[in-house]
Every structure is written in C-alpha cells, then in structure tokens.
Coordinates of C-alpha atoms in Angstrom, one line a residue:
X1 CA 68.4 226.3 -157.7
X2 CA 67.8 228.2 -154.6
X3 CA 67.5 232.2 -154.7
X4 CA 68.4 234.5 -152.1
X5 CA 68.3 238.3 -151.8
X6 CA 70.8 240.3 -150.1
X7 CA 70.7 244.2 -149.3
X8 CA 73.9 246.0 -147.8
X9 CA 75.1 249.6 -148.1
X10 CA 77.5 249.1 -151.2
X11 CA 77.7 246.4 -153.7
X12 CA 80.7 245.7 -152.2
X13 CA 79.2 244.7 -148.8
X14 CA 76.3 242.8 -150.7
X15 CA 78.9 240.4 -152.5
X16 CA 80.5 239.9 -149.2
X17 CA 77.2 239.0 -147.7
X18 CA 76.6 236.4 -151.1
X19 CA 79.8 234.5 -150.9
X20 CA 79.5 234.1 -146.8
X21 CA 75.9 232.7 -147.3
X22 CA 76.2 230.9 -150.8
X23 CA 79.9 230.4 -151.3
X24 CA 82.0 231.1 -154.2
X25 CA 80.1 229.1 -156.9
X26 CA 77.0 231.5 -156.1
X27 CA 75.6 233.1 -159.3
X28 CA 74.6 236.7 -159.2
X29 CA 71.4 237.0 -161.1
X30 CA 70.8 240.9 -160.5
X31 CA 71.6 244.2 -158.6
X32 CA 69.2 247.1 -158.1
X33 CA 69.7 250.1 -155.9
X34 CA 67.4 250.1 -152.9
X35 CA 65.0 253.0 -151.9
X36 CA 67.3 254.0 -149.0
X37 CA 70.4 254.2 -150.9
X38 CA 71.7 250.6 -150.6
X39 CA 72.2 247.7 -153.0
X40 CA 70.2 244.5 -153.8
X41 CA 71.5 241.5 -154.9
X42 CA 69.5 238.3 -155.9
X43 CA 72.0 235.4 -156.2
X44 CA 71.6 231.6 -156.8
X45 CA 73.2 228.3 -156.1
X46 CA 72.8 224.9 -156.9
X47 CA 70.3 222.9 -154.4
X48 CA 72.5 220.2 -154.2
X49 CA 75.2 222.7 -152.7
X50 CA 74.8 223.3 -148.5
X51 CA 74.4 227.1 -148.1
X52 CA 76.8 228.2 -145.2
X53 CA 75.2 229.2 -142.2
X54 CA 74.6 233.4 -141.8
X55 CA 77.2 234.8 -139.6
X56 CA 75.2 236.8 -136.6
X57 CA 75.3 240.3 -136.8
X58 CA 76.9 241.0 -133.7
X59 CA 76.4 245.0 -133.8
X60 CA 72.7 244.4 -134.0
X61 CA 72.7 241.5 -131.2
X62 CA 74.4 244.2 -129.6
X63 CA 72.0 246.9 -129.5
X64 CA 69.2 244.6 -129.1
X65 CA 70.8 243.4 -125.8
X66 CA 71.3 246.8 -124.7
X67 CA 67.7 248.0 -125.4
X68 CA 66.3 245.0 -123.5
X69 CA 68.3 245.7 -120.6
X70 CA 67.5 249.3 -120.6
X71 CA 63.9 248.3 -120.5
X72 CA 64.3 246.4 -117.6
X73 CA 66.1 249.1 -115.6
X74 CA 63.7 251.7 -116.5
X75 CA 60.8 249.2 -115.7
X76 CA 62.2 248.5 -112.3
X77 CA 62.5 252.1 -111.2
X78 CA 59.1 252.9 -112.2
X79 CA 58.3 249.9 -110.1
X80 CA 60.2 250.9 -107.2
X81 CA 58.8 254.7 -107.3
X82 CA 55.5 253.4 -107.4
X83 CA 56.0 251.6 -104.2
X84 CA 57.7 254.4 -102.3
X85 CA 55.8 257.6 -101.7
X86 CA 57.9 260.8 -102.3
X87 CA 59.4 261.6 -98.8
X88 CA 57.4 264.7 -96.9
X89 CA 59.0 267.9 -95.9
X90 CA 59.9 268.3 -92.3
X91 CA 56.6 269.9 -90.4
X92 CA 57.5 272.2 -87.8
X93 CA 56.0 271.4 -84.2
X94 CA 53.0 272.9 -83.5
X95 CA 53.2 276.2 -81.0
X96 CA 52.0 275.7 -77.6
X97 CA 48.7 277.4 -77.3
X98 CA 49.9 280.5 -75.4
X99 CA 52.5 281.3 -77.6
X100 CA 50.0 281.0 -80.7
X101 CA 48.0 283.1 -78.6
X102 CA 50.5 285.6 -78.2
X103 CA 51.3 285.3 -81.8
X104 CA 47.7 286.1 -82.8
X105 CA 47.6 289.3 -80.3
X106 CA 50.5 290.7 -81.5
X107 CA 49.0 290.4 -85.2
X108 CA 45.8 292.1 -84.3
X109 CA 47.9 295.1 -82.6
X110 CA 49.7 295.5 -85.9
X111 CA 53.3 294.9 -84.6
X112 CA 56.2 294.8 -86.7
X113 CA 57.6 291.4 -87.6
X114 CA 61.2 291.9 -86.2
X115 CA 59.8 293.1 -82.8
X116 CA 57.2 290.1 -83.4
X117 CA 59.6 287.8 -83.5
X118 CA 61.6 289.1 -80.7
X119 CA 58.6 289.4 -78.4
X120 CA 57.4 285.6 -79.1
X121 CA 61.2 284.3 -78.9
X122 CA 61.6 286.0 -75.4
X123 CA 58.1 284.4 -74.4
X124 CA 59.1 281.0 -75.6
X125 CA 61.8 280.8 -73.3
X126 CA 59.7 281.6 -70.4
X127 CA 58.2 278.6 -68.1
X128 CA 54.6 280.0 -67.6
X129 CA 52.1 279.2 -70.0
X130 CA 50.0 282.5 -68.5
X131 CA 49.6 284.5 -71.4
X132 CA 49.7 287.8 -69.6
X133 CA 52.8 286.6 -67.3
X134 CA 54.6 285.3 -70.5
X135 CA 53.9 288.7 -72.2
X136 CA 55.3 290.7 -69.4
X137 CA 58.0 288.8 -69.5
X138 CA 58.7 289.4 -73.2
X139 CA 58.2 293.0 -72.8
X140 CA 60.3 293.3 -70.5
X141 CA 62.9 291.7 -72.3
X142 CA 62.6 293.7 -75.3
X143 CA 62.0 297.3 -74.4
X144 CA 64.0 299.4 -72.3
X145 CA 61.7 301.5 -69.4
X146 CA 62.9 305.2 -68.0
X147 CA 59.8 306.8 -66.4
X148 CA 60.9 310.4 -66.0
X149 CA 61.2 311.4 -62.2
X150 CA 58.7 313.7 -60.9
X151 CA 61.1 316.5 -61.0
X152 CA 64.0 315.9 -63.3
X153 CA 67.8 317.3 -62.6
X154 CA 67.2 319.2 -66.4
X155 CA 64.4 320.5 -68.1
X156 CA 62.3 318.6 -70.1
X157 CA 61.2 319.4 -73.5
X158 CA 58.1 317.4 -75.2
X159 CA 58.9 317.5 -79.0
X160 CA 57.2 315.6 -81.6
X161 CA 54.8 316.8 -84.8
X162 CA 51.6 318.9 -84.3
X163 CA 48.6 317.0 -82.6
X164 CA 50.5 314.2 -80.5
X165 CA 49.5 315.6 -77.5
X166 CA 52.6 317.2 -76.3
X167 CA 50.5 320.3 -74.8
X168 CA 48.0 317.8 -72.9
X169 CA 51.2 315.7 -71.4
X170 CA 53.1 319.1 -70.2
X171 CA 49.8 319.4 -68.2
X172 CA 49.4 316.0 -67.0
X173 CA 53.5 315.8 -65.9
X174 CA 52.6 319.0 -64.1
X175 CA 49.5 317.6 -62.4
X176 CA 52.1 314.9 -61.3
X177 CA 54.3 317.5 -59.8
X178 CA 51.7 319.2 -58.3
X179 CA 49.8 316.3 -56.5
X180 CA 53.5 315.3 -55.3
X181 CA 53.9 318.8 -53.4
X182 CA 56.4 319.7 -56.2
X183 CA 56.5 323.2 -58.1
X184 CA 55.3 323.0 -61.5
X185 CA 56.8 325.4 -64.4
X186 CA 55.2 325.3 -67.8
X187 CA 56.9 327.0 -70.9
X188 CA 54.8 327.4 -73.9
X189 CA 57.0 327.7 -77.1
X190 CA 54.3 327.0 -79.3
X191 CA 53.6 330.7 -80.3
X192 CA 52.8 330.2 -84.1
X193 CA 49.8 327.9 -83.3
X194 CA 46.6 329.4 -83.0
X195 CA 45.5 328.8 -79.5
X196 CA 48.4 326.9 -78.3
X197 CA 49.5 329.2 -75.8
X198 CA 46.1 330.1 -74.1
X199 CA 45.6 326.4 -74.1
X200 CA 48.9 325.7 -71.9
X201 CA 48.2 329.1 -70.0
X202 CA 45.0 327.5 -69.0
X203 CA 46.3 324.5 -67.6
X204 CA 49.0 326.3 -65.7
X205 CA 46.3 328.3 -64.0
X206 CA 44.1 325.6 -63.1
X207 CA 47.2 323.8 -61.6
X208 CA 48.3 327.1 -60.1
X209 CA 52.0 326.6 -61.7
X210 CA 54.0 329.1 -63.2
X211 CA 53.6 329.9 -66.7
X212 CA 56.1 331.4 -69.1
X213 CA 55.7 332.4 -73.0
X214 CA 58.8 332.1 -75.1
X215 CA 58.9 333.6 -78.6
X216 CA 62.7 331.8 -79.6
X217 CA 66.0 330.6 -78.2
X218 CA 67.1 333.7 -76.9
X219 CA 63.7 334.2 -75.1
X220 CA 64.1 330.7 -73.6
X221 CA 67.4 331.3 -72.6
X222 CA 66.7 334.3 -70.3
X223 CA 63.5 332.8 -69.2
X224 CA 65.6 329.7 -67.6
X225 CA 68.0 332.1 -66.5
X226 CA 65.6 333.3 -63.9
X227 CA 66.7 332.6 -60.5
X228 CA 64.1 330.6 -58.1
X229 CA 62.7 328.3 -60.5
X230 CA 62.3 325.0 -58.6
X231 CA 60.7 321.6 -59.2
X232 CA 59.4 320.5 -62.5
X233 CA 60.5 322.6 -65.8
X234 CA 58.5 321.1 -68.6
X235 CA 58.6 322.9 -72.1
X236 CA 56.0 322.5 -74.5
X237 CA 57.7 322.6 -77.8
X238 CA 56.2 323.8 -81.1
X239 CA 54.7 320.9 -83.3
X240 CA 57.1 320.6 -86.3
X241 CA 57.4 318.9 -89.5
X242 CA 59.8 316.0 -89.1
X243 CA 60.7 316.3 -92.6
X244 CA 61.5 320.2 -92.8
X245 CA 65.1 320.9 -92.2
X246 CA 64.2 324.5 -91.3
X247 CA 61.5 323.2 -88.8
X248 CA 64.2 321.0 -87.1
X249 CA 67.0 323.5 -87.2
X250 CA 64.8 326.0 -85.2
X251 CA 63.9 323.1 -82.6
X252 CA 67.3 322.0 -82.3
X253 CA 68.0 325.8 -81.5
X254 CA 65.4 325.7 -78.4
X255 CA 67.1 322.8 -77.1
X256 CA 70.5 324.2 -77.3
X257 CA 69.1 327.6 -75.6
X258 CA 67.7 325.6 -72.9
X259 CA 69.7 322.5 -72.5
X260 CA 66.7 320.5 -72.0
X261 CA 66.0 316.9 -72.8
X262 CA 63.9 316.2 -75.5
X263 CA 61.2 313.4 -74.9
X264 CA 59.4 312.2 -77.9
X265 CA 55.3 312.3 -77.3
X266 CA 53.9 309.9 -80.1
X267 CA 50.4 308.4 -79.8
X268 CA 50.1 304.7 -79.4
X269 CA 48.1 304.1 -82.8
X270 CA 48.2 305.3 -86.4
X271 CA 50.9 304.4 -89.4
X272 CA 53.6 302.1 -88.1
X273 CA 55.8 303.1 -91.0
X274 CA 55.1 307.2 -90.4
X275 CA 56.0 306.3 -86.9
X276 CA 59.1 304.7 -87.3
X277 CA 60.3 307.7 -89.7
X278 CA 59.4 310.1 -87.0
X279 CA 61.0 308.2 -84.3
X280 CA 64.0 308.1 -86.3
X281 CA 64.4 311.7 -87.1
X282 CA 63.9 312.6 -83.1
X283 CA 66.2 310.1 -82.4
X284 CA 68.8 311.8 -84.5
X285 CA 68.0 314.8 -82.4
X286 CA 69.2 313.5 -79.0
X287 CA 65.9 312.0 -78.0
X288 CA 66.2 308.8 -75.8
X289 CA 62.7 308.3 -74.4
X290 CA 59.1 308.4 -75.7
X291 CA 55.8 308.8 -74.1
X292 CA 53.1 307.0 -75.5
X293 CA 49.3 309.0 -75.8
X294 CA 46.1 307.8 -76.5
X295 CA 46.3 304.2 -74.9
X296 CA 43.2 304.4 -73.8
X297 CA 41.4 305.3 -76.9
X298 CA 43.7 303.1 -79.2
X299 CA 42.8 299.8 -80.2
X300 CA 46.0 298.7 -82.1
X301 CA 49.3 299.9 -80.1
X302 CA 51.8 298.3 -82.3
X303 CA 52.7 301.4 -84.5
X304 CA 54.0 303.6 -81.4
X305 CA 55.5 300.2 -79.6
X306 CA 57.3 299.5 -83.0
X307 CA 59.0 302.6 -83.6
X308 CA 60.1 302.6 -80.2
X309 CA 61.6 299.4 -80.5
X310 CA 62.9 299.8 -84.0
X311 CA 65.0 303.2 -83.0
X312 CA 65.9 302.3 -79.3
X313 CA 63.7 304.7 -77.6
X314 CA 62.8 303.7 -73.6
X315 CA 59.2 303.9 -72.6
X316 CA 58.8 306.8 -70.2
X317 CA 55.3 307.1 -69.8
X318 CA 51.8 306.4 -70.9
X319 CA 48.4 308.5 -71.1
X320 CA 45.5 306.5 -70.1
X321 CA 42.9 308.9 -69.8
X322 CA 41.4 311.6 -71.8
X323 CA 41.2 314.0 -68.7
X324 CA 44.1 316.4 -67.7
X325 CA 43.6 315.4 -63.9
X326 CA 44.7 311.9 -64.6
X327 CA 48.6 311.8 -64.4
X328 CA 50.5 310.1 -66.8
X329 CA 51.4 306.6 -65.8
X330 CA 54.8 305.0 -65.5
X331 CA 55.6 302.9 -68.2
X332 CA 56.2 299.4 -67.3
X333 CA 55.8 295.5 -68.8
X334 CA 52.8 294.8 -66.6
X335 CA 51.0 297.6 -67.0
X336 CA 51.6 297.5 -71.1
X337 CA 50.7 293.9 -70.9
X338 CA 47.4 294.7 -69.3
X339 CA 46.6 296.9 -72.1
X340 CA 47.5 294.9 -74.8
X341 CA 45.3 292.4 -73.5
X342 CA 42.3 294.9 -73.2
X343 CA 39.5 293.4 -75.8
X344 CA 40.5 294.8 -79.2
X345 CA 36.3 295.3 -79.8
X346 CA 36.4 298.8 -78.4
X347 CA 34.1 298.2 -75.9
X348 CA 35.8 299.5 -73.1
X349 CA 34.2 301.0 -70.1
X350 CA 34.1 304.8 -70.1
X351 CA 36.6 305.9 -67.7
X352 CA 35.2 308.3 -64.8
X353 CA 36.0 311.6 -64.1
X354 CA 38.2 311.9 -61.2
X355 CA 37.3 314.6 -58.8
X356 CA 39.5 317.9 -59.3
X357 CA 42.7 317.7 -57.1
X358 CA 43.4 320.9 -54.9
X359 CA 46.6 321.6 -55.4
X360 CA 48.8 323.6 -52.5
X361 CA 50.5 327.3 -53.8
X362 CA 53.6 326.7 -56.3
X363 CA 57.1 327.0 -54.4
X364 CA 58.1 328.4 -57.3
X365 CA 58.8 332.2 -58.9
X366 CA 55.5 334.0 -59.7
X367 CA 54.4 333.8 -63.3
X368 CA 55.2 336.5 -65.8

C-alpha cells in the first residue's frame, strides 16, 4: 500500500490530483481542510500498481522562469551601472584672466547684474587683453556720452534731490565758461532752503558772474526775458522729493517757464535701487543727461552708473574734485575706466588746491 497526500483549493481539484497520480483505483482515506482554506486528501493504492508520473505545474514553472529571467536582468543592470560612472554635467570654459578680473572689478563697484552682463559681453568681444583697454571699449559700447557745451543753446536747469551737489555743479559749469572767456549767468531758484541763495551768490561773486534770484515760475520767465543775456545760463533748481507729486509739479512749472533743459545731478555712490528710482522719476520729466558727482570721494561707482544705464541717461560730466575752482570734466569712457580702476581701498592721493583762476569781467548784463 502506498500513501499520498494531495492539497488543492477545492475538493474536486484535490480528487482530480488523486486520479491523475494514483489512477482510478486509488482509495481516499481521509479529507480535511487546510489552514489556508484549501482541502487535503490522503489517498492510497496497492503497491503493486505503478503510479502515474505527476503532470508538471506549468503555471508554477512559468512564474519560476520569469523570476529567474528578471533576476538576471536586474543583476546585469546593476553590474553595468557600477562599471559606467554617471555622466558629468558639461563645464563652462574658464573665463580669460582679464575678463575674470573685470567681472571682479564690477562686482566690487556694486554694478547691477544686467549692466555687468552687458559690459562683460562687450569686453569679451574685444581682441585686447589689457584690462583698461577692454573696459574702456565696453564702457563706450554700453553708455551714451553727451557732454554739455561750454555755452549750451538753451538754459540748463540742474535737477535732483536735495544734497546731490547741484549748487556746486552750477558753480563748476560757470568756472568752465569763465575760464573759456564766456559770460556766466547763474539763477538761484532754491529760495526755500536756508543758505542756498547765499551760497550760490557767493560763487557768482567769486566768478564775476551775473546772478539772479527767482521766486517762482513767473519770476523765472521775467528774469530770462531780460535782454543782453549771453553765454552760459545755468539754473540751480530747488532740491525736490522725487516721491512728492506737488514738488515735482513745481519743478515742471519752472522748466516750462524757463524752456531749460533739465540735467540730472546724481552722486556716483549710494544705494543703487534708490538711484534707479530717482533716475526714473527725472527721466519722466524730460531729463536725458546726467552729471555724476563725488567721483573723487566715492569708492564704489556702480549705483550712479547703473541708474544712468537703466533709464538711458547719457553721461554728461563728472565731478572729480572737492574744489569749486576745478571745473567739471567731460564724461568719456577712458576717464571712467581710469576712475573705476582706481584702488578701492580708499588710499587715493589727496588732490591739491589749484591756484585761484583770474576771470575777465563778464560780458553779460549786470547782476540784479
């Protein structure tokens, strides 16, 4: 007697297994439920009878084969990935030494990113590797330059916030005119600030320039209507709050009454964002040129230059000396490059006082 145990999900499937293995003569000895919910049958057959070979479980064989194949594929992939290192991200070619030095210089001066990128791009197109030369070329490409004539065809009104150097710039423009033998006519419109009129009057007396104090737009129109005004006409406007509409309206009225060209006066140093806001406001008033002051004392020049570039203001003149006797300098890329390359430590030589120039008598009408 040979005993066999068969397990299947159902009783019928278990009996089919008995018949397929032991044949139809098999005797079922017992049936029972399995813990997993199937059926277990114990069956027997006479030992003299030959049992049929069990049919292979094709589904199980297929699953086993698929598993072996999957394991081989995974092992192959792991082996391949271990051999081949991950591709490296492409590296940018190193910048030439003079371009890297220029980028560092612009960063030290606190230039805005957009202007820095344009200057670097322009410098990279040059063939020279000389830092000053490529910087000059880049500055020439990225900025407009429009120096004021010694005697402009129309009056010049210096505009800007309080404390940017309008009064001293008016004096310097008058110095330039007087040293060229031209008459200088100075108008003080900043009557609200204490001492402003006295300051510009002192400059006018020292320069032997004609001087007028104007109380408002109508007074401005009457004063400019005087006959015999030849040479430079420069108007020192009141410092205005660029965020106060009423002060801007008053300045616009002065411009309309004088038919003057507004020229923004702005320190080279300071807060870059604030300078950009100021430049935007005065650009809307018709300003197309800017005079940058304090280039002699500023260690970082990026604020004023970035503001001028952001709002398409041409560079007119630079203030490079603390002394009124030193006239303003014509703006140009070579001069600007030289100033940008000055040591940023602040250890610059102290400018020497120039001898007081002797001015000829003015050819304008007498001051009133």
